[in-house]
Coordinates of C-alpha atoms and ligand atoms in Angstrom, one line a residue:
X1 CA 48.8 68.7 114.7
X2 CA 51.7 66.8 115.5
X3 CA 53.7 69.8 116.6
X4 CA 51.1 70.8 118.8
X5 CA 50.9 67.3 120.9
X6 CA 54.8 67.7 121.1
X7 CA 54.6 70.7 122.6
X8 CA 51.9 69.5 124.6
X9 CA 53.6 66.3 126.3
X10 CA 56.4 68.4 126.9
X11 CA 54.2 70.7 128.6
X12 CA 53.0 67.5 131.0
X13 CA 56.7 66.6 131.9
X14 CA 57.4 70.2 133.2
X15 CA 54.4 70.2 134.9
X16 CA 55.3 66.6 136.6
X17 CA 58.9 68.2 137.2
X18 CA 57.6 70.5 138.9
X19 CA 55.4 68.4 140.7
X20 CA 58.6 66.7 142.0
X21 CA 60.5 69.9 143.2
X22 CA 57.1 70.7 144.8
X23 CA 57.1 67.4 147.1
X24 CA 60.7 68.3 147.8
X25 CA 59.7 71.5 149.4
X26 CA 56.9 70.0 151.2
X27 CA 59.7 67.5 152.9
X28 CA 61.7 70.8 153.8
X29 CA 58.1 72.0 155.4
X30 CA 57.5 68.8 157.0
X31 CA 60.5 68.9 158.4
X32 CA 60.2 72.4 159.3
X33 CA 57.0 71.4 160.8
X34 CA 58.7 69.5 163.0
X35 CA 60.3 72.0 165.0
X36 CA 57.4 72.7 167.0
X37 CA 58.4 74.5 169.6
X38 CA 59.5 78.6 169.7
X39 CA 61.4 80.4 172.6
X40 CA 59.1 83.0 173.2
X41 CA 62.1 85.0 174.0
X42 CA 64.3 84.6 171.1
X43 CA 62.1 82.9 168.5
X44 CA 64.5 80.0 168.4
X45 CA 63.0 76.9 166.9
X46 CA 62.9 73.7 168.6
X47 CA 62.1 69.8 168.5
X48 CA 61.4 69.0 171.4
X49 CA 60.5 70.2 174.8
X50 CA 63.4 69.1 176.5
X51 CA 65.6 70.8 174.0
X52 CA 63.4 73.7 174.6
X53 CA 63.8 73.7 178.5
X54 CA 67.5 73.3 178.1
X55 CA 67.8 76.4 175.6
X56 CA 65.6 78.4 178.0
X57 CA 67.7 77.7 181.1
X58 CA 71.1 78.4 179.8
X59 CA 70.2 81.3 177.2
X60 CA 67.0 82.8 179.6
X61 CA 67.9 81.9 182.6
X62 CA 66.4 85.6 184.4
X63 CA 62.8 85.1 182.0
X64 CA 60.3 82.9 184.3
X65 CA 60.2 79.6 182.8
X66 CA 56.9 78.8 180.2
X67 CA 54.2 77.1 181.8
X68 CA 54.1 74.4 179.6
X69 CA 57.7 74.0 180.2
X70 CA 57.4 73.3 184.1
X71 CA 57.6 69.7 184.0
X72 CA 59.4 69.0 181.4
X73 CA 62.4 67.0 182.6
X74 CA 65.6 68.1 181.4
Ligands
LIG1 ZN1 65.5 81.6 173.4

């Protein structure tokens, strides 16, 4: 029935609404994503590993310095 196709396409543009809002959220995760590297102190989330050297010196400055951190120049 007509009625029922109605109801149908409007079914589709919700779904495709939804589809939208989901790619927004995967930006926001991408972007999330992004901040790749944790204190292992505090948990604070950074970009980059200068950033993350910088952080650890000033905030953890008595906590032995990560490994992967050593020659990273700040
Ligand atoms: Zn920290």
């Amino acid at each position: 029935s007509l009625r029922g196709q109605f109801s149908l396409s409007k079914k589709n543009a919700q779904k495709q609404a939804g589809q939208k809002k989901k790619q927004g959220h995967n930006q926001k995760a991408a972007a999330k994503a992004a901040l790749t590297y944790t204190c292992t102190v505090c948990r604070t989330q950074m970009p980059d590993p200068k950033t993350f050297k910088q952080h650890f010196e000033s905030k953890h400055p008595k906590t032995p310095l990560p490994p992967e951190l050593a020659d990273v120049q700040a």
